[in-house]
Amino acid sequence: MEADLLDSLEALGYQGPLLEEAILNKTLEAGLTSPDFFQVLSWLCSQIKSLDGLEESISSSGDDVESVQLEVSGFLKELSCPYPTLLTGDIKERVKSRGDCLKLLLFLATELMALQIIKKKKKSEVDPLDAAYKEVKTICSALRLPEEPSSDVSAMLKTVEAKITDVLSEGNHSELKGKLLSAELNVEQLERLEKINAALCKEYECRRRLLIKRLDVTVQSFGWSDRAKSKTDEIARVYQPLRYSLSAKSTVSLAHVMAARKDLSRIIRTSSGKIREKTTCAINKVLMGRVPDRGGRPSEIDPPPPEMPPWQKRQNDGGRGGWRGGGGRGGGGFGRGGGGYNAGGRDFGKGGGGGYHSKGGYSNRGSYSDSYGGRGGQRWY
């Protein structure tokens, strides 16, 4: 949470000593008794009050801690603070622990950020005449024209036209090529171009957000090492200003289309010498060693084994005995019975196979000498 608070304060434009992590930790431990804590608390509350028009405020001095606690409680109630530890209980015991101080500052910082976003969105929904006035005012400042006392756009455009005519008549400006869009556009065509530009800006915004997120992830990955963890503040101090200067919104408008020159139609290779003079960096000269082949090509992967075994034809094994005898080794039919365990089988026509200890002889009985019975003789019942 301390890192979130540091990022929030820096994003809000806070320029105090609490941007240092060590000082922030000491200030949170001291709480309302710290002048730095009271200063950032008063700054956040005053910014929120000016944007949201609240009735409550922090007007007490830092020496009167109880009065500050009372005013903070009223201010948080008006903001509908979701933390009960900051709103309930004895007023003298509120905002004393380190955790409560951290929650208080983080809540106020996030509320201020939300109010600034809402205000910025409301400002973007301006009248088209105001937008045209701002564009013409930008042109006047670029041409170093004196500011007009009135906000009449047509009068300002006449002044701009006269200035441009004087500049072009002074000499040969070879760098000013012909216009890329030389045709005169009617109202319907301009509206169509506006829709195309809005669709492209939406697409470019998605791409820019993706690239910015990749940048954040890449920078965060460099902070995983133990050496980088000790330099977190230095990295944030260098990276955060550059990061917040990147906007996901596209600034291209129809004015850029009208101002485009013919030299923009030339496609220049990114690997050309003039372009590489400004895009080359030291990391391009680092040679990577040979890396192992990690595969991943579907054409080289063996197919998985089948989930079911292949079907095979059923094999004919010995079954059970027939009508009169159950076979010990093989099944007998109607006319022939299989032998049992100790005695030969019986059959109407022929003797069955001998048992385990006796074998059938011709005289209708088995012998005792062999392990397996012989063939039984003829026997009558």
CSV table of C-alpha atoms in Angstrom, one decimal:
chain,number,residue,atom,x,y,z
A,1,MET,CA,0.0,0.0,0.0
A,2,GLU,CA,2.9,2.3,0.6
A,3,ALA,CA,4.0,2.0,-3.1
A,4,ASP,CA,0.4,2.7,-4.2
A,5,LEU,CA,0.4,5.9,-2.1
A,6,LEU,CA,3.7,7.0,-3.5
A,7,ASP,CA,2.4,6.5,-7.1
A,8,SER,CA,-0.8,8.3,-6.3
A,9,LEU,CA,0.9,11.3,-4.8
A,10,GLU,CA,3.3,11.6,-7.7
A,11,ALA,CA,0.5,11.3,-10.2
A,12,LEU,CA,-1.5,14.0,-8.4
A,13,GLY,CA,1.5,16.4,-8.7
A,14,TYR,CA,2.4,16.5,-5.1
A,15,GLN,CA,5.8,18.1,-4.5
A,16,GLY,CA,6.6,17.4,-0.9
A,17,PRO,CA,9.1,15.3,1.1
A,18,LEU,CA,6.8,12.3,1.4
A,19,LEU,CA,7.8,11.2,-2.1
A,20,GLU,CA,10.7,9.5,-0.4
A,21,GLU,CA,9.8,6.1,0.9
A,22,ALA,CA,11.9,6.4,4.1
A,23,ILE,CA,10.4,9.7,5.0
A,24,LEU,CA,6.9,8.4,4.3
A,25,ASN,CA,7.3,5.5,6.6
A,26,LYS,CA,8.5,7.7,9.5
A,27,THR,CA,5.6,10.1,8.8
A,28,LEU,CA,3.1,7.3,8.9
A,29,GLU,CA,4.5,6.1,12.3
A,30,ALA,CA,4.2,9.7,13.7
A,31,GLY,CA,0.7,10.3,12.4
A,32,LEU,CA,-1.0,13.6,13.0
A,33,THR,CA,1.8,14.7,15.2
A,34,SER,CA,4.1,14.9,12.2
A,35,PRO,CA,4.1,18.3,10.3
A,36,ASP,CA,4.7,16.5,7.0
A,37,PHE,CA,1.6,14.3,7.5
A,38,PHE,CA,-0.6,17.3,8.4
A,39,GLN,CA,0.7,19.2,5.4
A,40,VAL,CA,-0.1,16.4,2.9
A,41,LEU,CA,-3.5,15.8,4.6
A,42,SER,CA,-4.4,19.5,4.3
A,43,TRP,CA,-3.3,19.6,0.7
A,44,LEU,CA,-5.4,16.6,-0.3
A,45,CYS,CA,-8.5,17.9,1.5
A,46,SER,CA,-8.2,21.4,0.0
A,47,GLN,CA,-7.9,19.9,-3.5
A,48,ILE,CA,-10.9,17.7,-3.0
A,49,LYS,CA,-13.0,20.6,-1.5
A,50,SER,CA,-12.2,22.8,-4.5
A,51,LEU,CA,-13.3,20.1,-7.0
A,52,ASP,CA,-16.3,18.6,-5.2
A,53,GLY,CA,-17.6,21.7,-3.4
A,54,LEU,CA,-17.8,20.1,0.1
A,55,GLU,CA,-18.9,22.0,3.2
A,56,GLU,CA,-16.3,20.4,5.5
A,57,SER,CA,-12.6,21.3,5.5
A,58,ILE,CA,-9.4,21.1,7.5
A,59,SER,CA,-8.9,24.6,9.0
A,60,SER,CA,-7.3,23.8,12.3
A,61,SER,CA,-3.6,24.1,12.9
A,62,GLY,CA,-1.4,21.0,13.2
A,63,ASP,CA,-0.8,21.6,16.9
A,64,ASP,CA,-4.4,21.0,17.9
A,65,VAL,CA,-4.6,17.2,17.2
A,66,GLU,CA,-8.1,16.7,18.7
A,67,SER,CA,-9.6,19.5,16.5
A,68,VAL,CA,-7.9,18.0,13.4
A,69,GLN,CA,-9.3,14.5,14.3
A,70,LEU,CA,-12.8,16.0,14.6
A,71,GLU,CA,-12.6,17.9,11.3
A,72,VAL,CA,-11.2,14.8,9.5
A,73,SER,CA,-14.1,12.7,10.8
A,74,GLY,CA,-16.6,15.2,9.4
A,75,PHE,CA,-14.8,15.4,6.1
A,76,LEU,CA,-14.7,11.6,5.7
A,77,LYS,CA,-18.4,11.3,6.6
A,78,GLU,CA,-19.2,13.8,3.8
A,79,LEU,CA,-17.2,11.7,1.4
A,80,SER,CA,-18.9,8.5,2.5
A,81,CYS,CA,-15.6,6.9,3.6
A,82,PRO,CA,-15.9,3.0,3.6
A,83,TYR,CA,-13.4,2.5,6.5
A,84,PRO,CA,-15.3,2.2,9.8
A,85,THR,CA,-12.1,2.5,11.9
A,86,LEU,CA,-11.8,6.1,10.6
A,87,LEU,CA,-15.4,7.0,11.4
A,88,THR,CA,-16.4,5.1,14.6
A,89,GLY,CA,-15.1,4.9,18.1
A,90,ASP,CA,-13.6,7.5,20.3
A,91,ILE,CA,-12.5,10.5,18.3
A,92,LYS,CA,-9.3,10.8,20.3
A,93,GLU,CA,-8.3,7.3,19.3
A,94,ARG,CA,-8.9,7.7,15.5
A,95,VAL,CA,-6.1,8.1,13.0
A,96,LYS,CA,-3.4,7.1,15.5
A,97,SER,CA,-2.1,3.8,14.2
A,98,ARG,CA,0.1,3.5,11.2
A,99,GLY,CA,-2.4,1.5,9.3
A,100,ASP,CA,-5.2,4.0,9.8
A,101,CYS,CA,-2.9,6.9,8.7
A,102,LEU,CA,-2.0,4.9,5.5
A,103,LYS,CA,-5.7,4.2,4.8
A,104,LEU,CA,-6.6,7.8,5.3
A,105,LEU,CA,-4.0,9.2,2.9
A,106,LEU,CA,-4.7,6.5,0.3
A,107,PHE,CA,-8.4,7.1,0.4
A,108,LEU,CA,-8.1,10.8,0.0
A,109,ALA,CA,-5.6,10.4,-2.9
A,110,THR,CA,-7.8,8.0,-4.8
A,111,GLU,CA,-10.8,10.3,-4.3
A,112,LEU,CA,-8.9,13.3,-5.6
A,113,MET,CA,-7.8,11.2,-8.7
A,114,ALA,CA,-11.4,10.2,-9.4
A,115,LEU,CA,-12.6,13.9,-9.1
A,116,GLN,CA,-9.8,15.0,-11.5
A,117,ILE,CA,-10.8,12.3,-14.0
A,118,ILE,CA,-14.5,13.4,-13.9
A,119,LYS,CA,-13.5,17.1,-14.3
A,120,LYS,CA,-11.4,16.2,-17.3
A,121,LYS,CA,-14.2,14.3,-19.0
A,122,LYS,CA,-16.5,17.2,-18.5
A,123,LYS,CA,-14.0,19.6,-20.0
A,124,SER,CA,-13.7,17.4,-23.1
A,125,GLU,CA,-17.4,17.9,-23.8
A,126,VAL,CA,-16.9,21.5,-24.9
A,127,ASP,CA,-18.8,23.5,-27.5
A,128,PRO,CA,-17.4,23.2,-31.1
A,129,LEU,CA,-17.0,27.0,-31.2
A,130,ASP,CA,-14.7,26.8,-28.1
A,131,ALA,CA,-12.7,24.1,-29.8
A,132,ALA,CA,-12.3,26.2,-33.0
A,133,TYR,CA,-11.3,29.2,-30.9
A,134,LYS,CA,-8.6,27.1,-29.2
A,135,GLU,CA,-7.3,25.9,-32.5
A,136,VAL,CA,-7.1,29.4,-34.0
A,137,LYS,CA,-5.4,30.6,-30.8
A,138,THR,CA,-2.8,27.9,-31.2
A,139,ILE,CA,-2.2,29.0,-34.8
A,140,CYS,CA,-1.8,32.6,-33.6
A,141,SER,CA,0.8,31.7,-31.0
A,142,ALA,CA,2.7,29.6,-33.6
A,143,LEU,CA,2.8,32.6,-35.9
A,144,ARG,CA,3.7,34.9,-33.0
A,145,LEU,CA,0.7,37.1,-33.5
A,146,PRO,CA,-0.5,39.4,-30.8
A,147,GLU,CA,-3.5,38.2,-28.8
A,148,GLU,CA,-6.9,39.5,-30.0
A,149,PRO,CA,-9.0,41.3,-27.4
A,150,SER,CA,-12.1,39.6,-28.7
A,151,SER,CA,-12.9,35.9,-29.2
A,152,ASP,CA,-14.2,36.4,-32.7
A,153,VAL,CA,-12.9,33.4,-34.7
A,154,SER,CA,-13.6,34.9,-38.1
A,155,ALA,CA,-11.6,38.0,-37.3
A,156,MET,CA,-8.7,36.0,-36.0
A,157,LEU,CA,-8.7,33.8,-39.2
A,158,LYS,CA,-8.4,37.0,-41.3
A,159,THR,CA,-5.4,38.1,-39.3
A,160,VAL,CA,-3.8,34.6,-39.7
A,161,GLU,CA,-4.4,34.6,-43.4
A,162,ALA,CA,-2.8,38.0,-43.8
A,163,LYS,CA,0.2,36.9,-41.8
A,164,ILE,CA,0.7,33.7,-43.8
A,165,THR,CA,0.5,35.7,-47.1
A,166,ASP,CA,3.2,38.1,-45.9
A,167,VAL,CA,5.4,35.2,-44.8
A,168,LEU,CA,5.1,33.4,-48.2
A,169,SER,CA,5.8,36.5,-50.1
A,170,GLU,CA,9.1,37.2,-48.4
A,171,GLY,CA,11.1,34.4,-50.1
A,172,ASN,CA,11.2,30.9,-51.6
A,173,HIS,CA,10.1,28.3,-49.1
A,174,SER,CA,11.2,25.1,-50.8
A,175,GLU,CA,10.3,23.0,-47.7
A,176,LEU,CA,6.6,23.8,-48.2
A,177,LYS,CA,5.6,21.2,-50.7
A,178,GLY,CA,2.2,21.0,-52.4
A,179,LYS,CA,-0.9,19.9,-50.4
A,180,LEU,CA,-1.5,16.2,-50.3
A,181,LEU,CA,-5.2,16.8,-50.3
A,182,SER,CA,-5.8,19.4,-53.1
A,183,ALA,CA,-9.6,18.7,-53.6
A,184,GLU,CA,-12.2,20.9,-52.1
A,185,LEU,CA,-14.4,18.9,-49.7
A,186,ASN,CA,-18.1,19.5,-49.1
A,187,VAL,CA,-19.9,19.2,-45.8
A,188,GLU,CA,-20.9,15.6,-46.4
A,189,GLN,CA,-17.3,14.5,-47.2
A,190,LEU,CA,-16.0,16.3,-44.1
A,191,GLU,CA,-18.5,14.5,-41.9
A,192,ARG,CA,-17.4,11.2,-43.5
A,193,LEU,CA,-13.8,12.0,-42.8
A,194,GLU,CA,-14.7,12.8,-39.2
A,195,LYS,CA,-16.2,9.3,-38.8
A,196,ILE,CA,-13.2,7.6,-40.4
A,197,ASN,CA,-10.9,9.6,-38.1
A,198,ALA,CA,-12.9,8.7,-35.0
A,199,ALA,CA,-12.8,5.0,-35.9
A,200,LEU,CA,-9.0,5.1,-36.6
A,201,CYS,CA,-8.4,7.0,-33.3
A,202,LYS,CA,-10.3,4.4,-31.4
A,203,GLU,CA,-8.2,1.6,-33.0
A,204,TYR,CA,-4.9,3.5,-32.4
A,205,GLU,CA,-5.9,4.1,-28.8
A,206,CYS,CA,-6.2,0.3,-28.2
A,207,ARG,CA,-2.8,-0.2,-29.8
A,208,ARG,CA,-1.2,2.6,-27.8
A,209,ARG,CA,-2.7,1.2,-24.5
A,210,LEU,CA,-1.2,-2.2,-25.4
A,211,LEU,CA,2.2,-0.8,-26.1
A,212,ILE,CA,2.2,1.3,-22.9
A,213,LYS,CA,1.2,-1.8,-20.9
A,214,ARG,CA,4.0,-3.7,-22.5
A,215,LEU,CA,6.4,-0.9,-21.5
A,216,ASP,CA,5.1,-1.0,-17.9
A,217,VAL,CA,5.6,-4.8,-17.7
A,218,THR,CA,9.1,-4.6,-19.2
A,219,VAL,CA,10.2,-2.0,-16.7
A,220,GLN,CA,8.7,-3.9,-13.8
A,221,SER,CA,10.6,-7.1,-14.9
A,222,PHE,CA,13.9,-5.2,-14.5
A,223,GLY,CA,13.0,-4.6,-10.8
A,224,TRP,CA,12.9,-8.3,-9.9
A,225,SER,CA,16.6,-8.6,-9.2
A,226,ASP,CA,17.9,-8.0,-5.7
A,227,ARG,CA,20.1,-5.2,-7.0
A,228,ALA,CA,17.2,-3.4,-8.6
A,229,LYS,CA,15.0,-3.7,-5.5
A,230,SER,CA,17.4,-1.5,-3.6
A,231,LYS,CA,17.0,1.2,-6.3
A,232,THR,CA,13.2,1.3,-6.6
A,233,ASP,CA,13.0,5.0,-5.7
A,234,GLU,CA,15.6,5.9,-8.3
A,235,ILE,CA,13.9,3.9,-11.0
A,236,ALA,CA,10.5,5.5,-10.2
A,237,ARG,CA,12.0,9.0,-10.1
A,238,VAL,CA,13.4,8.6,-13.6
A,239,TYR,CA,10.6,6.5,-15.2
A,240,GLN,CA,7.4,7.9,-13.8
A,241,PRO,CA,7.7,11.4,-15.4
A,242,LEU,CA,8.4,9.9,-18.8
A,243,ARG,CA,5.6,7.3,-18.3
A,244,TYR,CA,2.9,9.9,-17.4
A,245,SER,CA,3.9,12.0,-20.5
A,246,LEU,CA,2.6,9.1,-22.7
A,247,SER,CA,-1.0,9.4,-23.5
A,248,ALA,CA,-3.2,6.7,-25.0
A,249,LYS,CA,-5.4,9.2,-26.7
A,250,SER,CA,-4.6,10.1,-30.3
A,251,THR,CA,-4.2,13.8,-31.2
A,252,VAL,CA,-4.6,13.4,-34.9
A,253,SER,CA,-7.5,15.5,-36.3
A,254,LEU,CA,-8.8,16.8,-39.6
A,255,ALA,CA,-6.5,19.7,-39.3
A,256,HIS,CA,-3.5,17.3,-39.8
A,257,VAL,CA,-5.2,16.0,-42.9
A,258,MET,CA,-5.6,19.5,-44.3
A,259,ALA,CA,-2.0,20.4,-43.4
A,260,ALA,CA,-0.4,17.2,-44.9
A,261,ARG,CA,2.1,17.8,-47.7
A,262,LYS,CA,3.1,15.7,-50.6
A,263,ASP,CA,6.3,14.5,-49.1
A,264,LEU,CA,4.3,12.5,-46.6
A,265,SER,CA,3.3,10.2,-49.4
A,266,ARG,CA,6.8,8.9,-49.8
A,267,ILE,CA,7.4,5.7,-47.9
A,268,ILE,CA,10.8,5.7,-46.2
A,269,ARG,CA,12.3,2.4,-45.0
A,270,THR,CA,12.8,2.2,-41.3
A,271,SER,CA,16.3,0.6,-41.9
A,272,SER,CA,17.5,3.5,-44.0
A,273,GLY,CA,20.6,5.4,-42.9
A,274,LYS,CA,18.9,8.7,-42.0
A,275,ILE,CA,16.2,7.1,-40.0
A,276,ARG,CA,18.6,4.8,-38.2
A,277,GLU,CA,20.7,7.7,-37.0
A,278,LYS,CA,17.8,8.7,-34.7
A,279,THR,CA,16.5,5.2,-33.8
A,280,THR,CA,19.8,3.3,-33.1
A,281,CYS,CA,20.7,2.5,-29.5
A,282,ALA,CA,23.4,0.6,-27.7
A,283,ILE,CA,21.3,-2.5,-27.1
A,284,ASN,CA,21.1,-3.1,-30.9
A,285,LYS,CA,24.8,-3.9,-30.9
A,286,VAL,CA,24.6,-6.6,-28.2
A,287,LEU,CA,25.1,-10.0,-29.8
A,288,MET,CA,23.1,-12.9,-28.4
A,289,GLY,CA,24.7,-16.3,-28.1
A,290,ARG,CA,23.3,-19.4,-29.5
A,291,VAL,CA,20.1,-20.4,-27.8
A,292,PRO,CA,18.7,-23.9,-27.6
A,293,ASP,CA,15.9,-25.0,-29.9
A,294,ARG,CA,12.8,-25.2,-27.8
A,295,GLY,CA,10.7,-26.8,-30.5
A,296,GLY,CA,7.0,-26.0,-30.6
A,297,ARG,CA,6.5,-26.8,-34.3
A,298,PRO,CA,3.2,-28.8,-34.7
A,299,SER,CA,4.5,-30.6,-37.8
A,300,GLU,CA,7.3,-32.2,-35.8
A,301,ILE,CA,5.2,-33.4,-32.8
A,302,ASP,CA,4.3,-37.1,-32.6
A,303,PRO,CA,0.6,-37.8,-32.5
A,304,PRO,CA,-0.7,-38.8,-29.1
A,305,PRO,CA,-1.3,-42.5,-28.4
A,306,PRO,CA,-4.8,-43.8,-29.0
A,307,GLU,CA,-7.1,-43.6,-26.0
A,308,MET,CA,-8.6,-47.1,-26.7
A,309,PRO,CA,-6.5,-50.3,-27.6
A,310,PRO,CA,-6.9,-51.7,-31.1
A,311,TRP,CA,-9.7,-54.1,-31.7
A,312,GLN,CA,-8.7,-57.8,-32.0
A,313,LYS,CA,-10.5,-60.9,-33.1
A,314,ARG,CA,-11.8,-63.0,-30.3
A,315,GLN,CA,-9.7,-66.1,-29.7
A,316,ASN,CA,-11.2,-69.6,-29.3
A,317,ASP,CA,-10.2,-71.0,-25.9
A,318,GLY,CA,-11.5,-74.1,-24.1
A,319,GLY,CA,-14.8,-73.7,-22.5
A,320,ARG,CA,-16.9,-75.4,-19.9
A,321,GLY,CA,-18.1,-79.0,-20.0
A,322,GLY,CA,-21.3,-80.0,-21.8
A,323,TRP,CA,-24.4,-81.7,-20.7
A,324,ARG,CA,-22.9,-84.3,-18.4
A,325,GLY,CA,-19.4,-83.4,-17.4
A,326,GLY,CA,-17.6,-80.2,-16.5
A,327,GLY,CA,-14.1,-80.2,-18.1
A,328,GLY,CA,-11.0,-79.8,-16.0
A,329,ARG,CA,-9.0,-78.8,-19.1
A,330,GLY,CA,-11.3,-78.8,-22.0
A,331,GLY,CA,-15.0,-78.7,-22.5
A,332,GLY,CA,-16.9,-81.9,-23.4
A,333,GLY,CA,-19.9,-82.0,-25.7
A,334,PHE,CA,-23.0,-84.1,-25.4
A,335,GLY,CA,-21.4,-87.3,-26.3
A,336,ARG,CA,-18.1,-86.7,-24.5
A,337,GLY,CA,-17.6,-85.5,-20.9
A,338,GLY,CA,-14.6,-83.8,-19.5
A,339,GLY,CA,-12.6,-85.3,-16.6
A,340,GLY,CA,-12.9,-84.1,-13.1
A,341,TYR,CA,-10.2,-83.5,-10.5
A,342,ASN,CA,-9.7,-87.0,-9.1
A,343,ALA,CA,-11.7,-89.2,-11.3
A,344,GLY,CA,-12.4,-89.8,-15.0
A,345,GLY,CA,-15.5,-88.4,-16.5
A,346,ARG,CA,-18.5,-90.3,-17.5
A,347,ASP,CA,-20.0,-90.6,-20.8
A,348,PHE,CA,-22.7,-92.7,-22.5
A,349,GLY,CA,-20.6,-93.7,-25.4
A,350,LYS,CA,-17.0,-93.1,-24.4
A,351,GLY,CA,-15.0,-92.4,-21.2
A,352,GLY,CA,-14.0,-88.9,-20.5
A,353,GLY,CA,-10.6,-87.6,-19.7
A,354,GLY,CA,-8.9,-88.8,-16.5
A,355,GLY,CA,-8.6,-86.9,-13.3
A,356,TYR,CA,-5.6,-85.3,-11.7
A,357,HIS,CA,-4.4,-88.4,-9.8
A,358,SER,CA,-5.7,-91.2,-12.0
A,359,LYS,CA,-5.8,-92.1,-15.6
A,360,GLY,CA,-8.4,-94.2,-17.2
A,361,GLY,CA,-7.4,-97.6,-18.5
A,362,TYR,CA,-9.1,-99.9,-20.8
A,363,SER,CA,-10.7,-101.7,-17.8
A,364,ASN,CA,-12.6,-98.7,-16.8
A,365,ARG,CA,-10.4,-97.4,-14.0
A,366,GLY,CA,-7.4,-95.1,-13.8
A,367,SER,CA,-3.9,-95.9,-12.6
A,368,TYR,CA,-2.0,-94.3,-9.7
A,369,SER,CA,1.4,-94.0,-11.2
A,370,ASP,CA,1.1,-91.0,-13.5
A,371,SER,CA,0.2,-87.4,-12.6
A,372,TYR,CA,-2.3,-87.0,-15.4
A,373,GLY,CA,-5.1,-89.4,-16.2
A,374,GLY,CA,-5.3,-91.3,-19.4
A,375,ARG,CA,-8.1,-92.0,-21.6
A,376,GLY,CA,-11.1,-93.7,-19.9
A,377,GLY,CA,-12.6,-97.0,-21.1
A,378,GLN,CA,-16.1,-98.0,-21.8
A,379,ARG,CA,-18.3,-97.9,-18.8
A,380,TRP,CA,-21.9,-98.8,-18.3
A,381,TYR,CA,-24.3,-97.6,-15.6
